Amino acid sequence: MGRGGGGETRNSNPHPSNKEQAKLKYREHFDRQVTREDVWIPTRDGRTHLHARIWRPTDAETAPVPALLEYLPYRKTDWTAPRDAQRHPWYAGHGYASVRVDIRGHGDSEGTPGDEYDAQELADGVDVVNWLARQPWCTGKVGMFGISWGGFNSLQIAALAPEPLKAIVTVCSTDDRYDNDVHYMGGAVLGVDMLAWAGTMLAFASRPPDPTSVGGDRWLPMWRERLEALDPFLHTWLAHQQRDDYWRHGSVCEDYTAIDAAVLAVGGWNDPYRDAVLRLVEHLPDDRVRGLIGPWSHQYPDRGLPPGPAIGFLQETLRWWDQHLKDEDTGIMREPKLRAWLTDSVPPATSYHVLPGRWVRETDWPSPAVSWDERPLGNGGAPVLVRSPQHTGLDAGRFFPFGNASDLPPDQREEDGRSVCFDSEPLDERVEILGRPRVRLRLDSATPRAHVIARICDVAPDGSSTLVTRGVLNLLSRHGRDRAVEWTPGTYETVEFDLNGVGYAFPPGHRVRVAVSDTYWPWVWPHGERGELTVLPAESAVLLPVRDPASDEGRAPIRFEEPEQAPPLPVEQERAADPAPPERPERLVTHDVAAGEWTLEVDPHYGGSRVYPDGLRYEESARETYRIRADDPLSARAVSEWTIRVRRGADWDAEIITRTELRATATEFIMDSRMEARADGETVVERAWHRTTPRTSA
């Protein structure tokens, strides 16, 4: 599903690097003059029209241009408007019609909201692509781009192969909706975003259309229609706890050959979707794919949000568009198949202005320069018992780092103390890894249902522990994500699973630590029974994808232009009308010692409240709360609360308040959601949902 890449993310950064961030340039003048218009695009049902904003050269009617489409549910008139202003006019000034469309039932588009990436959304997207190709100002060639949701549906619509769609740029997205999204990981329920993103989307889908776009007499009936059609995503996501046809829909990894368009796949090592880049460059043909992975969080690489360095991403994508939509030889297809940032060792911190490191190139992937280095976790000795307290994982950091001050994992020493750790000897030489490490464990579980979590950390001589990568396996899914096979306690089996991809260099004198736990809250929702694992270290190993630095010899360094954008939208930040303290922490961990309860409170900090040039005031406040007792997996509780208000002068004032809660017994998940929508202070619609679903594999 994927986060949206944020509105205007507020950011403070207490950890600047000794390297300077690239300087952002604003392009005031372009080779072609730009005009902007809002239009309605018809869909095949003949009743529903999607609202679009188009930036294009003023002379495109006489000198047609290719079209570029970004297709999202995140509201072009407010939530993504600052980000849209950075790139769509820039593309238009360089000879493209750059188009931003609200998905059906969102923003100012007609219809009612559906599930993420449902058949209706993708069919509408195909209709938009074909409509753009038919316009007199378009050459008939279309590209798609987007980050997160827009990157997802770019890939998925490319797999439907509408004839005009020739190229896409997919950023921070995935090819696998089940095992590499916000719902499940390694077959385990992702408690942190299964709940939080479902709660966020309930609030987002509840927002009203804007009267200035749809008309003063239409917005309220349209809004009521949307609200009456709502059903929280959480109900559907938890009803499919294994990889079934629901998750196969939209997962392009099911058939990479369906994609005919050229694919530029972009990710960041601090984004949870980076593994998709590695899979896409491995499985798509050499003449139709290129991959780029930087140090970035869940953001476009030109925005300059931590961690950097930022790059001239718009210029790089322009090379892609000119190559595939204008048939110009820009040299982009002579670039290596994968360009990746290799991060140097860093002390642990929750934010880095710029991460130290260098760009490396791989002409093939998997790369002949990368080989497996298998390191046993022990040289014999007794079995090791793994029984972590339930709050292990509170120092995991944010699942979707956005460039905020508290996003990344802090020093892992407390987490390591709640885990079983296997340390290497101090390294004699620098060790560079690039790819997805693996962990192989010979173990027994005391309960039929259990998780195992592995983290690789960089341990400095002073004992500080920097998280390098991690992975999880629900032992029920060890024989395949499409089935649940319970463990037979008292029986040893060997399980092997991948950790998230990474490019990282361990320096001499540091140790490589493998930390193993059986809990990881709130990232992983615990099974209903307190268990423990017994691991045989001598029969277990970590497999590191070690890269030979000699492969860089004789190669020119990889360079990018400095970031460049169109002039920013003049948006004024302001404090929301929020009863909570205005300066509450982004992440706050508290411990009730007597009750043994740990609480994590999170402000997702998507952008806060702002005033737009047209007088629109957009206010948002959100809080996520995760509670658990150290000794009781059934004490897990997660709550997402949102308040959103949009208003313009005395003519329009709408407010949405939502709350979503998830808890579980030993046998079922329990979901409670509610939503209240107000216009001018009066309740328009109020709804509540209560659902339960069996715990089939989670």
XYZ file of C-alpha atoms in Angstrom:
698
model
C 0.000 0.000 0.000
C 2.558 2.444 1.061
C 2.799 5.795 2.634
C 2.420 8.847 0.516
C 5.823 10.398 0.847
C 4.382 13.122 2.991
C 3.034 16.584 2.599
C 5.435 19.227 3.835
C 7.303 17.294 6.491
C 8.567 19.377 9.370
C 12.078 18.432 10.282
C 14.775 19.262 12.756
C 18.092 17.491 12.641
C 20.393 17.238 15.644
C 22.940 14.987 13.900
C 24.591 16.798 10.985
C 27.339 14.965 9.160
C 30.740 16.342 8.326
C 29.706 16.140 4.683
C 27.704 18.960 3.149
C 24.255 18.336 1.731
C 23.899 19.211 -1.951
C 22.583 22.721 -2.531
C 19.022 22.922 -3.788
C 18.420 25.184 -6.773
C 15.052 26.609 -7.783
C 14.490 26.914 -11.507
C 12.584 30.158 -12.149
C 12.638 30.134 -15.961
C 12.321 27.284 -18.441
C 12.843 26.801 -22.142
C 9.078 26.533 -22.606
C 6.469 28.696 -20.935
C 4.105 26.742 -18.660
C 0.345 26.909 -18.217
C -1.811 25.108 -15.644
C -5.402 23.953 -15.923
C -7.822 21.779 -13.952
C -9.913 19.329 -15.970
C -12.315 16.407 -15.533
C -11.263 13.070 -17.051
C -14.032 10.568 -17.892
C -13.790 6.891 -16.962
C -15.200 3.922 -18.820
C -18.323 3.643 -16.641
C -19.593 6.886 -18.222
C -20.715 8.286 -14.861
C -17.555 8.985 -12.868
C -15.034 11.711 -13.661
C -11.620 12.114 -12.097
C -10.273 15.534 -11.263
C -6.890 16.368 -12.774
C -4.419 19.233 -12.677
C -2.289 19.586 -15.791
C 0.890 21.607 -16.213
C 2.036 21.794 -19.847
C 3.885 24.042 -22.262
C 1.645 26.851 -23.531
C 2.507 25.922 -27.134
C 1.786 22.187 -26.716
C -1.319 22.364 -28.930
C 0.937 23.231 -31.875
C 4.034 21.381 -30.631
C 2.680 18.278 -28.816
C 4.567 16.734 -25.920
C 4.526 13.406 -24.068
C 2.430 13.203 -20.898
C 3.575 12.199 -17.403
C 1.003 10.959 -14.884
C 1.096 10.898 -11.075
C -2.055 9.187 -9.758
C -2.775 9.339 -6.008
C -5.452 9.426 -3.289
C -3.593 12.112 -1.312
C -5.361 15.320 -2.494
C -3.541 17.484 -4.996
C -5.210 20.700 -3.803
C -3.724 20.527 -0.304
C -1.824 17.515 1.067
C 0.649 16.951 -1.786
C 0.350 20.441 -3.284
C 3.753 21.628 -1.942
C 5.491 18.535 -3.304
C 3.580 18.709 -6.593
C 4.727 22.307 -7.090
C 8.347 21.170 -6.913
C 8.179 18.761 -9.860
C 5.133 19.043 -12.131
C 5.884 22.607 -13.363
C 9.549 21.595 -13.722
C 8.651 18.727 -16.055
C 6.296 20.984 -18.011
C 9.051 23.533 -18.471
C 11.203 20.776 -19.959
C 8.668 19.795 -22.597
C 6.125 17.484 -20.938
C 2.493 17.627 -19.913
C 2.775 16.739 -16.231
C -0.519 15.543 -14.800
C -1.648 15.007 -11.221
C -4.911 13.026 -10.815
C -6.909 12.273 -7.663
C -8.031 8.631 -7.453
C -11.770 7.932 -7.504
C -13.438 8.885 -4.227
C -10.466 10.949 -3.018
C -9.594 14.601 -3.283
C -11.855 16.248 -5.826
C -12.617 13.180 -7.941
C -16.106 11.750 -8.140
C -17.163 8.307 -6.892
C -16.519 6.494 -3.640
C -13.198 5.243 -2.244
C -12.326 1.588 -2.694
C -9.621 -0.692 -1.365
C -6.013 0.099 -2.182
C -5.065 -0.898 -5.752
C -8.428 -2.512 -6.390
C -9.488 -3.392 -9.913
C -11.484 -0.169 -10.201
C -8.495 2.017 -9.350
C -6.297 0.276 -11.909
C -9.001 0.346 -14.615
C -9.468 4.065 -14.014
C -5.704 4.503 -14.305
C -5.692 2.793 -17.674
C -8.538 5.094 -18.754
C -6.509 8.144 -17.720
C -3.434 6.937 -19.631
C -5.503 6.407 -22.784
C -7.295 9.751 -22.384
C -3.994 11.606 -22.054
C -2.628 9.937 -25.184
C -5.648 11.169 -27.181
C -5.299 14.845 -26.286
C -4.238 17.213 -29.087
C -1.353 18.507 -26.973
C 0.057 14.971 -26.442
C 2.310 13.019 -28.794
C 0.502 9.811 -27.803
C 3.285 8.636 -25.488
C 2.719 8.528 -21.746
C 4.892 7.917 -18.684
C 3.869 7.319 -15.076
C 5.721 8.161 -11.909
C 5.116 8.264 -8.190
C 6.416 7.564 -4.741
C 4.834 4.884 -2.554
C 1.157 4.598 -3.608
C 1.919 6.307 -6.920
C 4.936 4.039 -7.394
C 2.806 0.989 -6.656
C 0.102 1.783 -9.169
C 2.667 2.834 -11.764
C 4.056 -0.714 -11.645
C 0.614 -2.286 -11.547
C -0.769 -0.276 -14.463
C 2.424 -1.001 -16.404
C 1.651 -4.699 -15.875
C -1.756 -4.093 -17.538
C 0.211 -2.748 -20.525
C -1.934 0.091 -21.926
C -0.379 0.788 -25.321
C 0.545 4.479 -24.747
C 2.427 3.755 -21.506
C 6.079 3.513 -22.520
C 8.037 4.182 -19.308
C 7.619 4.573 -15.562
C 9.629 5.839 -12.610
C 8.619 3.988 -9.455
C 9.994 5.341 -6.179
C 9.782 3.640 -2.765
C 7.279 1.048 -3.944
C 7.034 -2.725 -4.035
C 6.437 -5.575 -6.411
C 5.132 -7.811 -3.585
C 2.056 -6.563 -1.730
C 2.106 -9.354 0.841
C 5.676 -9.766 1.993
C 7.056 -6.279 1.342
C 4.360 -3.800 2.334
C 2.796 -2.354 5.480
C 0.683 -5.388 6.345
C 2.920 -8.455 6.722
C 6.646 -9.158 6.875
C 8.050 -12.651 6.832
C 4.489 -13.899 7.256
C 4.070 -11.906 10.498
C 1.484 -9.186 11.105
C 3.151 -5.768 11.075
C 1.442 -4.361 14.138
C 3.021 -0.945 13.758
C 1.658 -0.152 10.298
C -1.121 -2.694 9.874
C -2.944 -0.565 12.450
C -1.406 2.861 11.924
C -1.782 3.001 8.178
C -5.297 1.594 8.292
C -6.157 4.348 10.777
C -4.465 6.958 8.619
C -6.343 5.862 5.515
C -9.661 5.904 7.381
C -8.983 9.564 8.167
C -7.676 10.348 4.687
C -10.588 8.665 2.890
C -12.990 10.655 5.087
C -11.780 14.051 3.869
C -14.249 16.093 1.796
C -13.910 17.391 -1.761
C -13.123 21.083 -2.137
C -16.068 23.332 -3.110
C -13.806 25.452 -5.326
C -13.226 22.377 -7.512
C -16.541 20.519 -7.395
C -18.973 23.375 -6.702
C -20.554 24.809 -3.589
C -23.758 22.829 -4.068
C -22.038 19.486 -4.789
C -19.349 19.067 -2.154
C -21.628 18.090 0.744
C -23.645 15.424 -1.164
C -20.379 14.041 -2.579
C -18.909 13.933 0.904
C -21.911 12.136 2.376
C -21.732 9.546 -0.405
C -18.080 8.876 0.373
C -18.616 8.601 4.108
C -21.507 6.167 3.758
C -19.376 3.928 1.520
C -16.399 3.739 3.903
C -15.151 0.464 5.298
C -11.843 0.437 7.228
C -9.042 -1.270 5.307
C -8.031 -3.087 8.484
C -11.001 -5.458 8.150
C -9.835 -6.663 4.760
C -6.127 -6.819 5.505
C -6.525 -8.993 8.596
C -9.005 -11.260 6.808
C -6.115 -12.371 4.537
C -3.293 -13.502 6.835
C -1.596 -15.679 4.224
C -0.460 -14.993 0.705
C -3.624 -15.608 -1.327
C -5.254 -14.174 -4.447
C -6.070 -10.960 -2.611
C -2.350 -10.191 -2.200
C -1.356 -11.638 -5.567
C -3.554 -8.993 -7.198
C -1.308 -6.022 -7.845
C 1.898 -7.893 -6.962
C 3.844 -7.641 -10.202
C 6.345 -10.224 -8.911
C 3.708 -12.779 -9.900
C 4.571 -12.126 -13.565
C 7.382 -9.719 -14.368
C 6.962 -10.489 -18.084
C 3.647 -8.595 -18.086
C 5.563 -5.304 -17.873
C 6.468 -3.885 -21.285
C 7.245 -0.335 -20.176
C 10.768 0.715 -19.267
C 11.152 0.800 -15.470
C 13.406 3.083 -13.447
C 13.146 1.635 -9.920
C 14.291 3.923 -7.093
C 14.581 3.291 -3.368
C 16.426 4.225 -0.196
C 18.268 2.067 2.313
C 16.169 3.762 5.013
C 12.897 2.921 3.285
C 11.172 -0.460 3.831
C 10.597 -0.988 0.085
C 14.230 -1.021 -1.035
C 14.268 -4.784 -1.661
C 11.843 -4.319 -4.548
C 14.541 -2.422 -6.467
C 16.876 -5.410 -6.166
C 14.178 -7.802 -7.368
C 13.122 -5.612 -10.284
C 16.660 -5.196 -11.630
C 17.160 -8.950 -11.272
C 13.976 -10.041 -13.052
C 13.277 -7.387 -15.705
C 15.199 -7.414 -19.015
C 18.443 -5.432 -19.155
C 17.139 -3.135 -21.893
C 14.058 -2.121 -19.883
C 15.204 -1.572 -16.298
C 17.619 0.465 -14.223
C 17.850 0.588 -10.426
C 18.938 3.354 -8.071
C 19.213 2.984 -4.276
C 20.446 5.868 -2.171
C 20.661 6.440 1.587
C 17.236 8.068 1.586
C 14.122 7.725 3.700
C 10.579 7.449 2.281
C 10.940 10.616 0.183
C 11.791 11.759 -3.326
C 15.621 11.942 -3.524
C 15.708 15.641 -4.473
C 13.814 16.945 -1.432
C 16.878 17.191 0.811
C 15.277 15.513 3.829
C 17.536 13.378 6.046
C 19.390 11.247 5.429
C 21.175 12.607 2.372
C 22.960 13.252 0.181
C 20.173 14.485 -2.061
C 20.693 14.293 -5.817
C 19.432 16.013 -8.944
C 16.648 13.478 -9.209
C 14.427 15.469 -11.542
C 17.308 15.831 -13.996
C 18.001 12.086 -13.750
C 14.364 11.234 -14.456
C 14.363 13.705 -17.347
C 17.090 11.599 -18.928
C 14.761 8.585 -18.512
C 11.760 10.344 -20.033
C 13.712 11.830 -22.938
C 15.186 8.406 -23.720
C 11.918 6.469 -23.695
C 9.266 9.061 -24.575
C 11.189 11.280 -27.010
C 13.578 8.663 -28.465
C 16.637 10.735 -27.557
C 19.890 9.005 -26.644
C 20.549 10.483 -23.214
C 23.036 7.812 -22.126
C 20.743 6.605 -19.359
C 20.686 3.064 -20.748
C 24.489 2.993 -20.710
C 24.403 3.512 -16.962
C 24.982 0.350 -14.881
C 21.957 -1.769 -14.139
C 22.187 -0.818 -10.456
C 23.668 2.269 -8.844
C 23.720 2.018 -5.055
C 24.982 4.029 -2.103
C 27.427 2.167 0.136
C 27.215 3.664 3.625
C 30.301 3.972 5.785
C 30.088 2.959 9.434
C 28.264 5.543 11.552
C 27.595 5.850 15.280
C 23.940 5.232 16.162
C 21.618 8.230 15.793
C 17.948 8.827 15.077
C 18.722 11.228 12.226
C 21.661 11.983 9.941
C 21.799 15.082 7.790
C 24.062 13.255 5.350
C 25.328 9.697 5.633
C 28.987 9.177 4.705
C 29.735 6.743 1.911
C 30.092 6.445 -1.842
C 28.168 5.407 -4.939
C 28.973 2.012 -6.437
C 27.906 0.469 -9.725
C 26.834 -3.037 -10.659
C 26.500 -3.820 -14.348
C 24.605 -7.015 -13.498
C 22.420 -8.069 -10.616
C 23.016 -10.399 -8.891
C 26.531 -9.044 -9.135
C 29.636 -11.149 -9.773
C 31.397 -8.751 -7.388
C 29.229 -9.975 -4.496
C 29.840 -13.381 -2.895
C 28.365 -15.143 0.116
C 30.462 -15.151 3.285
C 28.981 -17.733 5.662
C 29.848 -17.156 9.317
C 28.719 -19.724 11.952
C 27.133 -18.218 15.039
C 29.119 -20.482 17.318
C 31.886 -23.076 17.478
C 29.998 -25.606 19.526
C 28.742 -25.258 23.058
C 25.361 -25.669 24.621
C 22.016 -24.730 23.077
C 20.976 -21.124 23.674
C 17.561 -20.117 25.012
C 15.828 -17.142 23.332
C 13.005 -15.697 25.453
C 12.719 -11.957 24.906
C 10.467 -9.630 26.910
C 7.423 -8.518 24.957
C 8.607 -4.896 24.647
C 11.687 -5.915 22.666
C 11.472 -3.724 19.559
C 10.619 -0.371 21.126
C 13.950 0.946 19.790
C 13.243 -0.287 16.251
C 12.654 3.241 14.955
C 9.938 4.210 12.533
C 8.782 1.664 9.974
C 8.495 4.481 7.408
C 11.231 7.053 8.068
C 10.187 10.385 6.552
C 13.198 12.508 7.412
C 12.085 13.506 10.897
C 14.331 13.863 13.926
C 13.319 10.628 15.686
C 12.808 8.293 12.730
C 15.862 6.031 12.736
C 16.806 3.418 15.353
C 18.828 4.702 18.314
C 21.722 2.832 19.913
C 20.725 -0.831 19.960
C 22.394 -1.787 23.235
C 19.085 -1.972 25.110
C 17.537 -4.049 22.319
C 20.630 -6.241 22.241
C 20.262 -6.778 25.982
C 16.746 -8.099 25.408
C 18.010 -10.473 22.707
C 20.586 -13.233 22.385
C 23.677 -11.861 20.638
C 26.363 -13.596 18.614
C 29.412 -11.384 18.011
C 32.283 -11.848 15.598
C 35.857 -11.222 16.594
C 37.033 -7.659 15.858
C 37.425 -7.371 12.102
C 40.958 -7.320 10.699
C 39.894 -5.427 7.578
C 37.024 -3.443 6.144
C 34.028 -5.605 5.124
C 31.543 -4.195 2.603
C 28.140 -5.808 2.123
C 25.627 -5.145 -0.642
C 22.359 -7.050 -0.963
C 20.135 -9.077 1.359
C 21.934 -10.907 4.176
C 20.474 -14.213 5.328
C 20.248 -15.963 8.668
C 20.133 -19.743 9.036
C 19.025 -21.038 12.418
C 18.791 -24.545 13.761
C 16.118 -24.221 16.426
C 13.204 -25.642 18.355
C 10.107 -23.764 19.493
C 8.388 -24.485 22.801
C 5.046 -23.458 21.276
C 3.317 -24.359 17.994
C 3.266 -20.664 16.971
C 6.277 -18.375 17.264
C 8.314 -15.666 15.587
C 12.046 -15.314 15.165
C 13.657 -11.933 14.525
C 17.282 -11.354 13.543
C 19.158 -8.054 13.507
C 22.663 -7.342 12.236
C 24.414 -4.568 14.124
C 27.741 -2.781 13.786
C 29.374 -2.820 17.230
C 32.084 -0.212 17.731
C 35.014 -0.596 20.154
C 33.158 1.631 22.656
C 30.264 -0.856 22.690
C 27.769 1.302 20.790
C 25.547 -0.726 18.473
C 24.278 0.622 15.139
C 21.445 -1.260 13.446
C 22.500 -2.315 9.942
C 19.542 -4.476 8.871
C 16.923 -6.905 10.191
C 14.386 -9.515 9.216
C 11.546 -11.546 10.687
C 10.078 -14.982 10.108
C 6.731 -16.195 11.350
C 7.587 -19.839 11.949
C 4.097 -20.809 10.794
C 5.098 -19.623 7.292
C 8.510 -21.304 7.168
C 7.311 -23.652 4.405
C 5.699 -20.909 2.334
C 3.773 -17.680 2.839
C 0.624 -19.264 1.415
C 0.203 -21.778 4.235
C 0.368 -22.065 8.024
C 2.216 -25.077 9.444
C 2.423 -25.278 13.210
C 5.669 -26.243 14.911
C 5.967 -29.523 16.773
C 7.600 -28.593 20.084
C 10.566 -30.809 20.929
C 11.587 -31.004 17.247
C 14.591 -29.205 15.760
C 14.326 -27.738 12.277
C 16.562 -25.481 10.190
C 14.962 -22.230 9.038
C 16.550 -19.685 6.740
C 15.256 -16.222 5.917
C 16.393 -13.029 4.246
C 16.990 -9.760 6.041
C 16.299 -6.412 4.395
C 18.722 -5.283 1.711
C 21.562 -2.981 2.675
C 24.763 -1.381 1.435
C 27.119 -0.942 4.393
C 30.808 -1.071 5.298
C 32.067 -2.462 8.614
C 35.462 -0.926 9.501
C 38.458 -2.740 11.002
C 38.225 -3.174 14.759
C 34.417 -3.340 14.768
C 32.376 -6.472 15.396
C 29.478 -7.887 13.407
C 26.650 -8.729 15.788
C 23.699 -11.011 15.053
C 20.959 -10.402 17.639
C 18.120 -12.942 17.819
C 14.792 -12.409 19.603
C 11.366 -14.000 19.511
C 9.462 -10.703 19.907
C 9.678 -7.314 18.195
C 6.878 -5.026 19.355
C 5.218 -3.023 17.869
C 6.644 -3.895 14.456
C 5.520 -7.508 14.861
C 2.209 -8.388 16.505
C 2.949 -11.152 19.037
C 1.424 -14.598 18.874
C -1.100 -15.295 21.586
C 1.040 -17.665 23.618
C 4.244 -16.863 25.497
C 6.944 -19.071 24.074
C 10.679 -19.508 23.769
C 13.163 -20.722 21.186
C 16.170 -22.976 21.616
C 18.947 -22.262 19.109
C 21.952 -24.444 18.274
C 24.673 -21.850 17.498
C 27.143 -24.268 15.915
C 24.507 -25.321 13.375
C 23.391 -21.743 12.710
C 24.996 -19.035 10.581
C 24.747 -15.559 9.134
C 25.379 -15.254 5.390
C 26.732 -11.879 4.353
C 26.683 -10.635 0.718
C 30.256 -9.347 0.716
C 31.223 -7.015 -2.106
C 34.758 -6.939 -3.469
C 35.884 -3.276 -3.432
C 38.454 -4.113 -6.100
C 35.570 -4.193 -8.588
C 35.606 -0.365 -8.466
C 39.142 -0.157 -9.824
C 39.425 1.681 -13.115
C 35.836 2.903 -12.993
C 34.905 6.560 -13.045
C 33.044 7.735 -9.953
C 29.266 8.031 -10.162
C 28.078 11.616 -10.054
C 24.702 13.334 -10.081
C 23.740 16.926 -10.641
C 22.730 19.070 -7.693
C 19.031 18.977 -6.753
C 16.852 21.303 -8.776
C 13.135 22.026 -8.500
C 10.517 24.518 -9.567
C 9.954 27.393 -7.103
C 8.218 26.269 -3.895
C 4.558 26.828 -3.209
C 4.282 29.657 -0.632
C 2.693 27.644 2.179
C 2.642 29.012 5.700
C 3.032 26.575 8.576
C 0.782 27.155 11.558
C -0.126 25.376 14.758
C -3.268 23.282 14.661
C -6.212 23.861 16.976
C -5.241 20.789 18.995
C -5.964 20.134 22.667
C -2.680 18.231 22.996
C 0.490 20.092 23.990
C 1.827 21.869 20.897
C 5.368 20.569 21.291
C 4.689 16.945 22.181
C 7.529 14.538 21.358
C 7.587 12.666 18.060
C 8.346 9.405 19.881
C 7.912 8.898 23.605
C 8.522 5.636 25.495
C 7.187 5.306 29.041
C 7.398 2.431 31.511
C 4.853 1.812 34.254
C 7.172 -0.098 36.565
C 4.487 -1.407 38.902
C 2.258 -2.669 36.083
C 5.170 -3.809 33.938
C 3.572 -1.966 30.996
C 5.487 -0.192 28.255
C 3.880 2.508 26.104
C 5.136 4.011 22.860
C 3.440 7.230 21.710
C 4.157 8.450 18.188
C 3.356 11.685 16.400
C 3.815 10.713 12.714
C 4.640 14.340 11.871
C 3.394 14.289 8.287
C 3.242 18.021 7.926
C 1.100 19.523 10.614
C -1.123 22.485 9.794
C -0.635 24.985 7.019
C -2.233 27.874 5.143
C -2.243 27.789 1.337
C -2.018 30.734 -1.083
C -5.738 30.441 -1.947
C -6.698 30.893 1.717
C -7.266 27.194 2.465
C -6.385 26.224 6.024
C -5.490 22.565 6.457
C -5.007 21.345 10.030
C -4.078 17.820 11.046
C -3.145 16.141 14.281
C -2.379 12.453 14.708
C -1.187 10.163 17.451
C -0.366 6.463 17.514
C -0.209 4.596 20.826
C 1.208 1.103 21.373
C 0.973 -0.648 24.754
C 2.223 -4.002 25.985
C 3.226 -5.689 29.251
C 6.633 -7.280 29.297
C 5.285 -10.708 30.224
C 1.940 -10.892 28.376
C 1.561 -11.041 24.567
C -2.238 -10.685 24.889
C -1.800 -7.253 26.485
C -0.815 -5.758 23.111
C -2.962 -2.746 22.145
C -2.540 -0.319 19.265
C -4.558 2.860 18.670
C -4.513 5.437 15.855
C -6.264 8.787 16.396
C -6.689 11.546 13.823
C -8.248 14.985 13.630
C -8.291 16.810 10.291
C -9.917 20.181 9.616
C -10.129 21.998 6.271
C -11.638 25.461 5.964
C -11.618 28.558 3.815
C -12.819 31.840 5.258
C -16.387 31.809 6.556
C -17.735 29.814 3.604
C -16.391 26.327 4.240
C -15.412 24.442 7.401
C -15.174 20.640 7.570
C -13.669 18.426 10.265
C -13.007 14.684 10.595
C -12.231 12.816 13.826
C -11.282 9.123 13.672
C -10.095 6.458 16.071
C -8.965 2.917 15.215
C -7.995 0.285 17.786
C -6.589 -3.220 17.384
C -6.238 -5.854 20.088
C -6.350 -9.647 20.191
C -7.261 -12.684 22.204
C -5.488 -16.008 21.763
C -7.886 -16.914 18.948
C -9.041 -13.704 17.231
C -8.202 -10.129 16.341
C -10.609 -7.443 17.572
C -10.994 -4.226 15.568
C -12.915 -1.124 16.660
C -13.111 2.008 14.526
C -15.183 5.144 14.566
C -15.463 8.275 12.462
C -17.275 11.571 12.948
C -17.551 14.159 10.170
C -18.646 17.722 10.882
C -19.567 20.659 8.669
C -19.650 24.105 10.299
C -19.479 22.385 13.683
C -22.524 20.161 13.079
C -22.246 16.382 12.712
C -22.825 15.270 9.107
C -22.129 11.544 9.436
C -21.079 9.440 12.405
C -20.136 5.792 12.004
C -18.709 3.003 14.139
C -17.408 -0.458 13.231
C -16.694 -3.529 15.361
C -15.155 -6.569 13.703
C -13.431 -9.752 14.767
C -11.462 -12.204 12.648
C -9.807 -15.525 13.533
C -6.057 -15.648 14.036
C -5.385 -18.143 11.274
C -1.642 -17.627 10.983
C -0.790 -14.508 12.971
